[in-house]
Amino acid sequence: MATIKEVAAHAGVSVATVSRVVNKNGYVSEDLRLRVTEAMHLLDYKPSALARSLRRQESLTVGVLVPGLNQPFFAALVTIIQTTLFAAGYRIIICSSEESSDDEAAYVDMLIRQRVDGAIIAPTGRSSEAITPLLSKIPVILIDRDLPNLPVNRILANNFQGGYDAMEHLLRLGHRDIALIGAQPHSASMDQRIHGARRAIADAGMAANSLRTLISERSEFDVGYAFTRDLLRRKRRPTAVFALTDVIAIGVLHAAAEVGLKLPDELSVVGFDDIPLSSYLIPSLTTVAQPINRMGEAAADLLLSRIKEGHPEPFESLLLDMKLMLRASTVHHRRGA
Amino acid sequence: MATIKEVAAHAGVSVATVSRVVNKNGYVSEDLRLRVTEAMHLLDYKPSALARSLRRQESLTVGVLVPGLNQPFFAALVTIIQTTLFAAGYRIIICSSEESSDDEAAYVDMLIRQRVDGAIIAPTGRSSEAITPLLSKIPVILIDRDLPNLPVNRILANNFQGGYDAMEHLLRLGHRDIALIGAQPHSASMDQRIHGARRAIADAGMAANSLRTLISERSEFDVGYAFTRDLLRRKRRPTAVFALTDVIAIGVLHAAAEVGLKLPDELSVVGFDDIPLSSYLIPSLTTVAQPINRMGEAAADLLLSRIKEGHPEPFESLLLDMKLMLRASTVHHRRGA
DNA sequence: TAAATTCCTGAAAACGTTTTCCCTTGAAGG
DNA sequence: CCTTCAAGGGAAAACGTTTTCAGGAATTTA
């Protein structure tokens, strides 16, 4: 691969001049500029980002650390973050910890060695241990999942409000016996959703035990199905289910369909996340939409501004509203909706 | 951030010695080794991957270029690739072109400047133009989507066989009027699936026009629903649908449910991909499974071996079998299956 | 015309590593 | 006792850029 020296030699100028042409700064005569660009094309010269980063002491790279690329929510989030940052001249190194704190720590270490200029992190687990090494070195944005009491920037969605709205919706429809189903990983976000739901129950003047809370230790895929099948066998069936994620809700729908329940009349279901598929389910799923695009863009923008200013502070927190999407799993809907 | 010089000064040795300790090569006495490691811990020294890559002329980084992280298939593929390569000491830069050839070209250029040691690419579109600049410089693995007549390594799934098996399955069930539904992006893989399906028709001794082929210019999300609703209104309805992707199939299920069709008796549906959700749909979806894990691992392994050997050749192609997953959308299944 | 700017260019230092080369020391072999 | 050799360690070059510094030429200003 051609280096700046070869280009300089080929054009009969110094490397400094080539550098000036490449970066469009400093003075260089039209004559030489032409000779240099010609040589660059001829040799197919591509400046080494490595060398440039080393000298400039900035890598134009940011780390994005998520608990699982397989989760549609994070896939969407990463996509928007990547698009936004690439447009601003940054590349991203994506790390998927697969909900393992050990892997998370390993990735953090790698990002430090890689000298990334900043990081956007949706942490796994409840401890900040794995990511603290980063905090003192570069700007960090916590996204989607909070870690309390940490001096750091945050972009969060209002899970409390989302949980509240979902539950309030069910209560307004007249449901008085509701099951709440959750699974692993049981993050702070999940806690918030549950708290919101409980608050809605309390605000409606109902007893706390009118909400049955079922949290599994297993991962979300099977849980909705298993719990619901179980619930539907009892003498006292709940009339509605609030699933803490859409994937769980899909399992709920499955179990309900299996015993021939008519939705939303015999059972109403609310999910959480609004993954792309939820409007295509049968019946389409009422769910709480995360403002994914706004979260991703806000995180990217906030990180960029912190990088420009040279350091993390002042810390900023953004709490974005969730939006309840009414669909056929709780209300009768228009044809084709 | 502490540099190797500061560590050396702190330990009272030369930088060469520190380097030897870090990389565990060369001779260094137990005494000094101790002093050095102590200094490293004290200063929280993390070697700069930038400087190291520059000097070693290898970045230990590979580029992964996919047409869309949002597509569950690619999210899963990237996850396994990332895990495999990270374990081998490599980091990956992920690029999601969102099916735009221009973005793809921009990412390729970035990867070159970044001096990645290799790349794994699922190209968008039918032209190899965007990625050719890479081919002459570093080892490249084409994955999932083929570009014919290119001197390059390939890891592909047998889309022809998958299409054949899906269609053969429907024919065995007695279907004689079948619709095939496809959407954008219409890659070579899609062509292969269609060819496979047609071959199955021919092998069964049936006329080519017993298969109605509908390919939309729009993207997959709405297509299954729209086409199916249309099909079901005609006097002569197909008795089965072969959807070229699971996401399309979900739309088909939706449309069928809307008019109250009983599956699989009144309509049978086969999808393609076996995304995680397909077994949780209602009814669960018969589909052709891509060997995602094997593809990802094979791509990573092949790339690593080409990198070690210093250059792309000899080119290798691996064609992996697809597997038909029988579920409730075509056959009556066991309870809970 | 002298002085001050502005324009243009090159030499060389710097970024943080790895690695080659060379020098010392101590021990083993003759 | 001299020679070899292995172990241990430092100085300095190299990787490919950017940027500072210095200086010359051309142009403007006084």
XYZ file of C-alpha atoms (C1' of nucleotides) in Angstrom:
734
model
C 0.000 0.000 0.000
C 1.387 3.354 -1.064
C 2.605 5.686 1.648
C 2.726 9.437 1.802
C 6.449 9.303 1.109
C 5.980 7.519 -2.183
C 3.366 10.030 -3.207
C 5.709 12.853 -2.273
C 8.563 11.338 -4.240
C 6.354 10.713 -7.217
C 5.119 14.288 -7.250
C 8.533 15.719 -6.496
C 7.461 17.485 -3.305
C 7.887 17.020 0.432
C 5.581 14.882 2.539
C 4.416 18.012 4.305
C 2.959 19.299 1.081
C 1.159 16.048 0.402
C -0.281 16.132 3.889
C -1.510 19.648 3.315
C -3.224 18.612 0.116
C -4.846 15.616 1.756
C -6.147 17.604 4.698
C -6.909 20.757 2.769
C -5.160 22.996 5.249
C -2.158 25.274 4.969
C -1.027 26.940 1.768
C -0.200 25.028 -1.378
C -0.016 26.354 -4.907
C -2.476 25.210 -7.516
C 0.396 23.790 -9.491
C 1.660 21.483 -6.788
C -1.826 20.571 -5.651
C -2.451 19.229 -9.098
C 0.766 17.246 -9.250
C 0.025 15.770 -5.843
C -3.564 14.735 -6.513
C -2.442 13.167 -9.727
C 0.215 11.150 -7.937
C -2.328 10.140 -5.302
C -4.696 8.760 -7.897
C -1.921 7.067 -9.775
C -0.672 5.247 -6.700
C -4.175 4.707 -5.287
C -3.051 6.354 -2.092
C -5.214 5.914 1.019
C -3.873 7.608 4.142
C -3.376 5.280 7.079
C -5.921 6.039 9.756
C -3.619 4.265 12.184
C -0.730 6.645 11.697
C -3.005 9.638 11.626
C -4.735 8.625 14.848
C -1.439 8.064 16.565
C -0.126 11.458 15.645
C -3.372 13.351 16.205
C -4.085 11.600 19.448
C -7.644 10.900 18.439
C -8.922 7.750 16.803
C -12.229 8.988 15.397
C -13.577 5.725 16.703
C -16.179 5.092 19.360
C -17.056 1.881 21.126
C -20.634 0.674 21.258
C -21.237 -1.967 23.870
C -24.598 -3.702 24.001
C -25.806 -6.795 25.814
C -26.956 -8.552 22.659
C -27.095 -7.702 18.993
C -29.648 -10.436 18.552
C -32.223 -8.473 20.430
C -34.124 -6.493 17.823
C -34.215 -3.439 20.026
C -30.441 -3.254 20.213
C -29.983 -4.117 16.571
C -32.131 -1.142 15.683
C -30.405 1.075 18.198
C -26.954 0.168 16.976
C -27.985 0.748 13.383
C -29.108 4.293 14.021
C -26.084 5.047 16.176
C -23.775 3.752 13.503
C -25.425 5.757 10.758
C -25.333 8.947 12.779
C -21.727 8.612 13.856
C -20.447 7.529 10.462
C -21.977 10.620 8.932
C -20.010 12.639 11.467
C -16.772 10.970 10.401
C -16.563 8.377 13.152
C -16.376 4.625 12.895
C -17.712 2.337 15.574
C -16.477 -0.840 17.148
C -19.480 -2.880 18.180
C -19.260 -5.253 21.103
C -22.022 -7.659 22.017
C -21.476 -8.938 25.531
C -24.272 -11.516 25.324
C -25.244 -10.518 28.862
C -21.922 -11.684 30.262
C -20.205 -9.318 32.677
C -16.879 -10.983 32.042
C -17.120 -10.404 28.326
C -18.223 -6.879 29.027
C -15.087 -6.237 31.050
C -12.934 -7.779 28.336
C -14.503 -5.541 25.718
C -14.005 -2.463 27.872
C -10.341 -3.284 28.200
C -10.059 -3.734 24.456
C -11.739 -0.391 23.832
C -9.256 1.351 26.090
C -6.292 -0.191 24.299
C -7.902 0.726 21.034
C -7.946 4.332 22.236
C -11.542 4.964 21.279
C -12.576 8.585 21.678
C -15.794 7.719 23.488
C -18.270 4.965 24.212
C -21.986 4.302 24.214
C -22.930 1.544 26.582
C -26.034 -0.430 27.463
C -24.610 -2.321 30.429
C -25.408 -5.861 31.350
C -26.126 -6.687 34.942
C -26.610 -4.277 37.804
C -23.020 -3.482 38.625
C -20.961 -0.676 37.200
C -17.742 -2.513 37.926
C -17.011 -3.607 34.383
C -17.324 -0.163 32.870
C -15.732 2.068 35.525
C -12.271 1.868 33.948
C -13.680 3.801 31.023
C -15.319 6.571 32.987
C -12.135 8.300 34.033
C -10.635 8.159 30.572
C -13.174 9.067 27.932
C -16.727 10.360 27.596
C -19.281 7.630 28.119
C -22.994 7.596 27.418
C -25.168 5.136 29.258
C -28.105 4.168 27.119
C -31.344 2.299 27.764
C -30.216 0.751 31.032
C -29.399 2.854 34.032
C -26.754 2.248 36.646
C -27.648 4.411 39.645
C -25.221 6.776 41.344
C -22.687 6.892 38.577
C -21.134 10.118 37.339
C -21.985 9.638 33.687
C -24.184 10.850 30.862
C -27.458 9.070 30.296
C -29.992 8.602 27.553
C -32.903 6.678 28.954
C -36.465 5.943 28.049
C -39.052 6.459 30.737
C -39.744 2.862 31.607
C -41.739 3.870 34.649
C -44.111 5.920 32.550
C -44.298 3.152 29.962
C -45.263 0.606 32.577
C -47.753 3.022 34.034
C -49.391 3.756 30.698
C -49.653 0.102 29.759
C -51.306 -0.802 33.025
C -53.565 2.217 33.027
C -54.749 1.235 29.575
C -55.726 -2.225 30.783
C -57.453 -0.814 33.851
C -59.478 1.598 31.743
C -60.644 -1.328 29.657
C -62.098 -2.713 32.866
C -59.593 -5.433 33.646
C -59.321 -6.175 37.349
C -57.268 -9.354 37.338
C -54.020 -8.844 35.469
C -50.847 -10.893 35.205
C -47.464 -9.301 34.729
C -44.832 -11.538 33.138
C -41.097 -10.883 33.108
C -37.904 -12.784 32.390
C -34.151 -12.502 32.439
C -32.196 -10.310 32.149
C -33.899 -8.479 34.939
C -32.395 -5.033 34.594
C -33.194 -1.745 36.257
C -35.368 -0.941 33.254
C -37.536 -3.925 34.052
C -37.828 -2.758 37.646
C -39.010 0.602 36.445
C -41.672 -0.940 34.260
C -42.956 -2.940 37.190
C -42.945 0.064 39.483
C -44.902 2.025 36.922
C -47.449 -0.733 36.624
C -47.883 -0.933 40.382
C -48.276 2.777 40.675
C -51.078 2.653 38.133
C -52.776 -0.016 40.206
C -52.452 2.114 43.327
C -53.632 5.261 41.578
C -56.732 3.395 40.496
C -57.443 2.675 44.153
C -57.036 -1.043 43.741
C -55.383 -3.534 46.028
C -51.799 -4.396 45.180
C -52.662 -8.080 44.936
C -54.924 -7.592 41.947
C -51.697 -7.783 39.971
C -50.039 -11.172 39.779
C -46.343 -10.713 39.153
C -44.460 -13.601 37.586
C -40.752 -13.203 36.935
C -38.886 -16.145 35.490
C -35.238 -16.943 35.949
C -35.088 -18.136 32.374
C -34.660 -16.054 29.263
C -37.561 -14.436 27.570
C -38.211 -16.757 24.658
C -40.086 -19.604 26.328
C -41.360 -17.722 29.338
C -44.460 -16.074 27.901
C -45.726 -19.336 26.541
C -45.015 -21.403 29.638
C -46.432 -19.003 32.182
C -49.534 -18.297 30.166
C -50.331 -21.932 29.587
C -50.056 -22.390 33.292
C -52.216 -19.381 34.095
C -54.977 -20.383 31.709
C -55.366 -23.755 33.393
C -56.324 -22.276 36.751
C -59.914 -21.815 37.877
C -59.419 -18.056 38.239
C -57.938 -16.826 35.025
C -56.535 -13.345 34.583
C -58.370 -11.324 31.951
C -55.282 -9.499 30.793
C -51.519 -9.942 30.594
C -48.855 -7.272 30.667
C -45.682 -8.771 29.164
C -42.494 -6.935 29.987
C -41.136 -7.427 26.472
C -42.669 -8.058 23.073
C -40.893 -11.363 22.742
C -42.545 -12.514 25.928
C -45.869 -11.239 24.610
C -45.448 -13.336 21.495
C -45.256 -16.407 23.701
C -48.403 -15.266 25.459
C -50.227 -14.948 22.173
C -49.065 -18.395 21.215
C -50.388 -19.991 24.389
C -53.677 -18.161 24.113
C -54.160 -19.234 20.532
C -53.453 -22.811 21.433
C -56.491 -23.026 23.677
C -58.593 -21.076 21.199
C -59.004 -17.911 23.238
C -60.410 -14.960 21.339
C -58.346 -11.816 21.688
C -58.884 -9.186 22.884
C -62.265 -10.248 24.333
C -61.291 -13.289 26.316
C -57.760 -12.142 26.984
C -56.036 -8.825 26.420
C -52.287 -8.564 25.969
C -49.896 -5.636 26.162
C -46.230 -5.936 25.262
C -43.236 -3.671 25.561
C -40.649 -2.447 23.012
C -42.594 -2.259 19.745
C -40.166 -4.357 17.767
C -40.786 -4.131 14.018
C -42.709 -7.361 14.034
C -45.276 -6.518 16.653
C -47.608 -4.793 14.258
C -47.488 -7.864 12.014
C -48.413 -10.384 14.668
C -51.817 -12.000 14.814
C -53.484 -10.228 16.418
C -51.296 -7.185 16.094
C -49.810 -6.373 19.458
C -50.630 -3.425 21.659
C -47.290 -2.403 23.083
C -45.218 0.394 24.508
C -42.865 1.870 21.921
C -39.377 2.863 22.831
C -38.246 6.005 21.022
C -35.389 4.064 19.470
C -34.402 6.548 16.802
C -34.427 9.481 19.135
C -32.446 7.536 21.707
C -29.788 6.556 19.203
C -29.459 10.004 17.728
C -29.452 11.681 21.101
C -26.752 9.341 22.359
C -24.594 9.940 19.299
C -25.048 13.700 19.448
C -24.381 13.913 23.149
C -21.269 11.798 22.829
C -19.953 13.902 19.980
C -20.423 17.105 21.912
C -18.618 15.650 24.917
C -15.759 14.505 22.708
C -15.414 17.919 21.122
C -15.316 19.597 24.483
C -12.508 17.309 25.474
C -14.089 15.734 28.482
C -17.132 13.962 29.875
C -18.602 16.740 31.934
C -20.962 18.360 32.467
C -23.011 15.211 32.800
C -26.359 15.239 31.151
C -29.360 12.978 31.411
C -32.158 12.720 28.937
C -35.361 10.894 29.776
C -37.485 10.217 26.707
C -41.171 9.444 26.701
C -42.538 6.059 25.755
C -45.583 5.805 23.557
C -48.429 3.330 23.917
C -49.345 1.795 20.563
C -52.936 0.616 20.542
C -53.464 -2.482 18.455
C -55.684 -5.510 18.135
C -54.469 -7.444 21.149
C -56.350 -5.096 23.471
C -58.854 -3.195 21.347
C -60.920 -3.986 18.272
C -59.271 -2.238 15.417
C -60.053 -0.974 11.987
C -59.653 -3.298 9.051
C -56.051 -3.595 7.966
C -54.676 -1.576 10.839
C -2.928 7.731 29.658
C 0.408 6.253 30.682
C 2.882 5.420 27.936
C 5.552 2.806 27.745
C 8.164 5.501 28.427
C 6.628 6.453 31.736
C 6.473 2.827 32.769
C 10.117 2.411 31.823
C 11.136 5.492 33.772
C 9.141 4.400 36.775
C 10.720 0.973 36.784
C 14.175 2.300 35.992
C 14.574 0.299 32.797
C 14.521 0.945 29.069
C 11.380 0.884 26.980
C 12.712 -2.169 25.204
C 12.578 -4.109 28.434
C 9.038 -3.034 29.140
C 8.025 -4.103 25.659
C 9.611 -7.476 26.225
C 7.686 -7.916 29.441
C 4.414 -6.899 27.843
C 4.835 -9.248 24.910
C 6.521 -12.032 26.840
C 9.333 -12.415 24.335
C 13.081 -11.940 24.566
C 15.108 -12.336 27.725
C 14.361 -10.430 30.896
C 15.406 -11.282 34.449
C 12.835 -12.177 37.053
C 13.940 -9.159 39.043
C 13.195 -6.616 36.331
C 10.083 -8.385 35.192
C 8.697 -7.843 38.652
C 9.620 -4.180 38.790
C 8.054 -3.634 35.406
C 4.771 -5.367 36.085
C 4.528 -3.447 39.314
C 5.020 -0.159 37.528
C 2.470 -1.190 34.926
C -0.164 -1.837 37.522
C 0.664 1.306 39.401
C 0.281 3.485 36.338
C -2.627 1.464 34.945
C -0.698 1.019 31.736
C -2.602 -0.132 28.655
C -0.501 -0.465 25.498
C -1.791 1.554 22.581
C -3.159 -0.753 19.926
C -2.727 2.115 17.486
C 1.015 2.372 17.935
C 1.414 -1.359 18.006
C -0.565 -1.839 14.815
C 1.432 0.836 13.071
C 4.714 -0.735 13.964
C 3.671 -4.340 13.420
C 1.894 -3.585 10.188
C -1.172 -5.519 11.255
C -4.238 -4.100 12.911
C -5.778 -7.256 14.344
C -9.023 -5.814 13.078
C -11.392 -7.143 10.452
C -14.250 -5.403 8.730
C -17.694 -6.971 8.629
C -19.974 -5.466 6.034
C -23.616 -6.490 5.949
C -26.627 -5.054 4.158
C -28.653 -4.528 7.323
C -28.124 -5.221 10.993
C -31.846 -4.940 11.487
C -32.420 -8.148 9.616
C -32.449 -10.882 12.238
C -30.437 -13.188 10.025
C -27.551 -10.755 9.794
C -27.759 -9.787 13.441
C -27.300 -13.427 14.344
C -24.559 -13.900 11.795
C -22.622 -10.882 12.993
C -22.938 -11.987 16.589
C -21.361 -15.342 15.946
C -18.655 -13.840 13.750
C -17.820 -11.315 16.403
C -17.606 -13.888 19.165
C -15.393 -16.178 17.129
C -12.995 -13.477 16.016
C -12.750 -11.790 19.395
C -11.742 -15.089 20.926
C -8.949 -15.233 18.356
C -7.705 -11.802 19.390
C -9.364 -9.796 16.654
C -11.797 -6.913 16.922
C -14.353 -6.172 14.257
C -15.637 -3.022 12.701
C -19.237 -3.576 11.704
C -20.744 -1.706 8.792
C -24.404 -1.824 7.918
C -24.912 -0.539 4.400
C -28.710 -0.557 4.653
C -28.786 -1.957 1.130
C -27.178 1.143 -0.312
C -24.347 0.570 -2.749
C -23.031 4.058 -2.148
C -22.781 3.490 1.574
C -21.185 0.156 0.874
C -18.486 1.810 -1.182
C -17.934 4.422 1.511
C -17.505 1.716 4.126
C -15.078 -0.194 1.954
C -12.981 2.906 1.593
C -13.029 3.438 5.328
C -11.954 -0.148 5.966
C -8.988 0.285 3.665
C -7.880 3.437 5.420
C -8.359 1.683 8.719
C -5.935 -0.985 7.486
C -8.112 -3.914 8.492
C -6.405 -7.264 8.091
C -9.365 -8.838 6.318
C -13.076 -8.505 5.643
C -16.246 -10.562 5.670
C -18.851 -9.201 3.325
C -22.469 -9.871 2.481
C -22.753 -7.536 -0.476
C -25.759 -5.485 -1.387
C -26.908 -5.387 -4.977
C -25.626 -7.487 -7.840
C -22.460 -5.635 -8.692
C -19.043 -6.285 -7.288
C -17.938 -2.758 -8.053
C -18.117 -1.443 -4.522
C -15.978 -4.160 -3.033
C -13.330 -4.724 -5.716
C -10.917 -2.194 -4.169
C -10.592 -4.567 -1.223
C -9.907 -7.724 -3.191
C -6.421 -6.800 -4.280
C -5.374 -5.665 -0.826
C -6.594 -8.059 1.836
C -8.292 -11.425 2.218
C -12.042 -11.174 1.722
C -14.771 -13.682 2.469
C -18.069 -13.364 0.659
C -20.865 -14.633 2.836
C -24.521 -15.475 2.222
C -24.783 -13.588 -1.052
C -22.769 -14.590 -4.053
C -21.283 -12.379 -6.711
C -20.484 -14.569 -9.690
C -17.120 -14.667 -11.426
C -15.155 -13.009 -8.693
C -11.792 -14.316 -7.480
C -12.716 -14.521 -3.828
C -13.464 -16.893 -0.965
C -17.092 -17.811 -0.366
C -19.249 -19.178 2.418
C -22.711 -19.746 1.054
C -25.815 -21.619 1.971
C -27.406 -23.761 -0.684
C -30.360 -21.581 -1.554
C -31.179 -23.676 -4.575
C -31.518 -26.791 -2.477
C -33.522 -24.872 0.131
C -35.973 -23.634 -2.462
C -36.191 -27.114 -3.929
C -36.887 -28.763 -0.585
C -39.532 -26.228 0.364
C -41.391 -26.697 -2.884
C -41.018 -30.447 -2.893
C -42.516 -30.503 0.577
C -45.584 -28.605 -0.602
C -45.940 -30.825 -3.660
C -45.783 -33.955 -1.540
C -48.607 -32.583 0.558
C -50.628 -32.558 -2.637
C -50.642 -28.867 -3.442
C -50.961 -28.129 -7.138
C -51.607 -24.400 -7.118
C -48.863 -22.601 -5.295
C -47.882 -18.944 -5.034
C -44.307 -17.823 -4.595
C -43.858 -14.396 -3.017
C -40.662 -12.368 -3.003
C -39.600 -8.800 -2.324
C -36.628 -6.480 -2.391
C -33.720 -6.766 -2.109
C -33.736 -9.283 -4.891
C -30.304 -10.803 -4.562
C -28.691 -13.771 -6.229
C -29.741 -15.840 -3.213
C -33.359 -15.112 -4.001
C -32.806 -16.173 -7.592
C -31.390 -19.449 -6.393
C -34.386 -20.100 -4.181
C -36.706 -19.481 -7.102
C -34.688 -21.705 -9.404
C -34.790 -24.468 -6.831
C -38.530 -24.150 -6.514
C -39.024 -24.298 -10.273
C -36.809 -27.307 -10.588
C -38.922 -29.116 -8.009
C -41.998 -28.286 -10.056
C -40.350 -29.630 -13.165
C -39.073 -32.755 -11.426
C -42.637 -33.478 -10.335
C -43.632 -33.406 -13.976
C -45.855 -30.387 -13.564
C -46.316 -27.441 -15.862
C -44.257 -24.393 -15.012
C -47.376 -22.248 -14.787
C -48.712 -24.125 -11.791
C -46.453 -21.817 -9.825
C -47.530 -18.196 -9.647
C -44.455 -16.027 -9.024
C -45.005 -12.632 -7.461
C -41.993 -10.424 -6.837
C -42.604 -6.990 -5.409
C -40.455 -3.931 -5.885
C -41.140 -2.940 -2.313
C -39.394 -4.183 0.820
C -40.413 -7.358 2.526
C -42.420 -6.047 5.445
C -45.747 -5.227 3.796
C -45.444 -7.485 0.794
C -46.609 -10.774 2.231
C -49.739 -9.221 3.620
C -50.615 -7.229 0.523
C -50.067 -9.977 -2.037
C -51.867 -12.582 0.010
C -54.895 -10.412 0.618
C -55.038 -9.921 -3.087
C -54.608 -13.597 -3.881
C -57.304 -14.697 -1.487
C -59.876 -12.476 -3.159
C -59.598 -14.189 -6.529
C -61.923 -16.945 -7.665
C -59.040 -19.389 -8.018
C -57.097 -19.322 -4.794
C -53.725 -20.961 -4.365
C -53.717 -23.675 -1.721
C -50.179 -22.936 -0.594
C -47.709 -20.078 -0.411
C -43.939 -20.243 -0.516
C -42.609 -16.995 0.967
C -39.016 -16.198 0.110
C -38.307 -14.913 3.619
C -39.845 -15.477 7.030
C -40.745 -11.841 7.361
C -42.778 -12.114 4.182
C -44.352 -15.282 5.532
C -45.447 -13.437 8.642
C -47.377 -11.055 6.447
C -48.944 -14.025 4.701
C -50.063 -15.491 8.014
C -51.501 -12.147 8.960
C -53.591 -11.861 5.808
C -54.771 -15.435 6.102
C -55.829 -14.950 9.707
C -57.729 -11.833 8.793
C -60.121 -13.722 6.583
C -60.354 -16.555 9.049
C -58.557 -19.186 7.015
C -57.573 -22.321 8.914
C -53.937 -23.262 8.547
C -52.578 -25.573 7.332
C -55.796 -27.069 5.914
C -57.153 -24.154 3.946
C -53.761 -22.640 3.253
C -50.232 -23.937 3.801
C -47.302 -21.601 4.217
C -43.560 -22.143 3.988
C -41.053 -19.441 4.873
C -37.307 -19.106 4.539
C -34.554 -18.257 7.064
C -35.820 -19.703 10.338
C -35.455 -16.510 12.299
C -35.736 -17.082 16.061
C -39.327 -16.001 16.065
C -40.661 -18.364 13.463
C -41.208 -21.210 15.856
C -43.186 -18.864 18.105
C -45.584 -17.614 15.475
C -49.183 -18.706 15.353
C -49.238 -21.136 13.762
C -45.559 -21.917 14.063
C -43.931 -21.522 10.686
C -42.565 -24.269 8.473
C -39.416 -22.770 7.042
C -36.003 -23.441 5.602
C -33.265 -22.941 8.166
C -30.000 -21.332 7.236
C -27.026 -22.843 9.043
C -26.213 -19.473 10.572
C -23.761 -20.622 13.207
C -21.797 -22.780 10.860
C -21.705 -20.038 8.281
C -20.398 -17.503 10.779
C -17.784 -19.786 12.230
C -16.659 -21.022 8.839
C -16.299 -17.478 7.575
C -14.274 -16.438 10.598
C -12.041 -19.492 10.439
C -11.434 -19.221 6.739
C -10.599 -15.550 7.037
C -8.168 -16.182 9.871
C -6.349 -18.847 7.928
C -6.054 -16.560 4.902
C -4.729 -13.765 7.076
C -2.113 -16.006 8.652
C -0.940 -17.168 5.294
C -0.430 -13.604 4.276
C -2.732 -13.527 1.298
C -6.164 -14.315 -0.065
C -5.378 -17.387 -2.086
C -6.004 -20.181 -2.610
C -9.659 -19.290 -2.918
C -12.083 -21.598 -1.246
C -15.835 -21.983 -1.459
C -18.056 -23.697 1.043
C -21.659 -24.527 0.244
C -23.667 -25.459 3.319
C -26.902 -27.373 3.359
C -30.214 -25.816 4.307
C -32.625 -27.682 6.517
C -36.391 -27.773 6.187
C -38.086 -27.249 9.551
C -41.532 -28.814 9.609
C -44.017 -26.850 11.697
C -47.690 -26.123 12.047
C -48.135 -23.890 9.028
C -47.943 -26.889 6.717
C -48.485 -29.974 8.859
C -50.537 -30.808 11.953
C -48.106 -30.964 14.787
C -47.808 -32.416 18.232
C -49.093 -30.400 21.158
C -46.609 -27.784 22.261
C -44.265 -28.414 19.405
C 12.788 51.979 -1.391
C 12.295 49.820 2.990
C 9.323 47.292 5.822
C 5.743 44.382 6.626
C 2.575 40.848 5.101
C 1.057 37.031 2.783
C 1.944 32.914 0.290
C 4.393 28.810 -0.332
C 7.508 25.036 0.791
C 10.664 21.737 3.162
C 13.178 19.775 7.284
C 12.479 17.604 11.297
C 10.160 16.422 15.554
C 6.586 13.935 17.506
C 2.902 10.270 18.401
C 3.793 5.040 21.161
C 5.086 1.031 20.046
C 8.347 -3.191 18.312
C 12.518 -4.936 16.886
C 17.211 -4.959 15.349
C 21.633 -4.344 16.628
C 25.114 -4.143 19.799
C 27.280 -4.417 24.276
C 28.057 -6.494 28.836
C 28.291 -10.143 32.101
C 28.786 -14.720 33.814
C 29.321 -19.424 33.109
C 30.820 -23.362 30.592
C 34.237 -25.732 27.685
C 38.806 -26.509 26.111
C 43.565 -18.997 31.203
C 41.389 -18.070 26.951
C 37.388 -18.742 24.055
C 32.434 -19.422 23.353
C 28.099 -18.995 24.244
C 23.820 -17.823 26.535
C 21.366 -14.447 29.159
C 20.182 -9.931 29.863
C 19.582 -5.240 28.677
C 19.919 -0.533 26.331
C 20.110 2.723 22.107
C 18.075 3.737 18.172
C 15.569 2.922 13.922
C 11.288 2.175 12.019
C 6.107 2.245 11.179
C 3.069 6.622 8.420
C 1.246 10.413 9.554
C 0.662 15.724 11.262
C 2.455 19.898 12.693
C 5.836 23.208 14.154
C 9.419 25.878 12.747
C 12.047 28.347 9.727
C 12.909 30.552 5.633
C 12.360 32.311 0.769
C 9.572 34.651 -2.641
C 6.093 37.648 -3.894
C 3.101 41.179 -2.787
C 1.420 44.970 -0.258
C 1.963 49.037 2.705
C 4.223 53.121 4.308
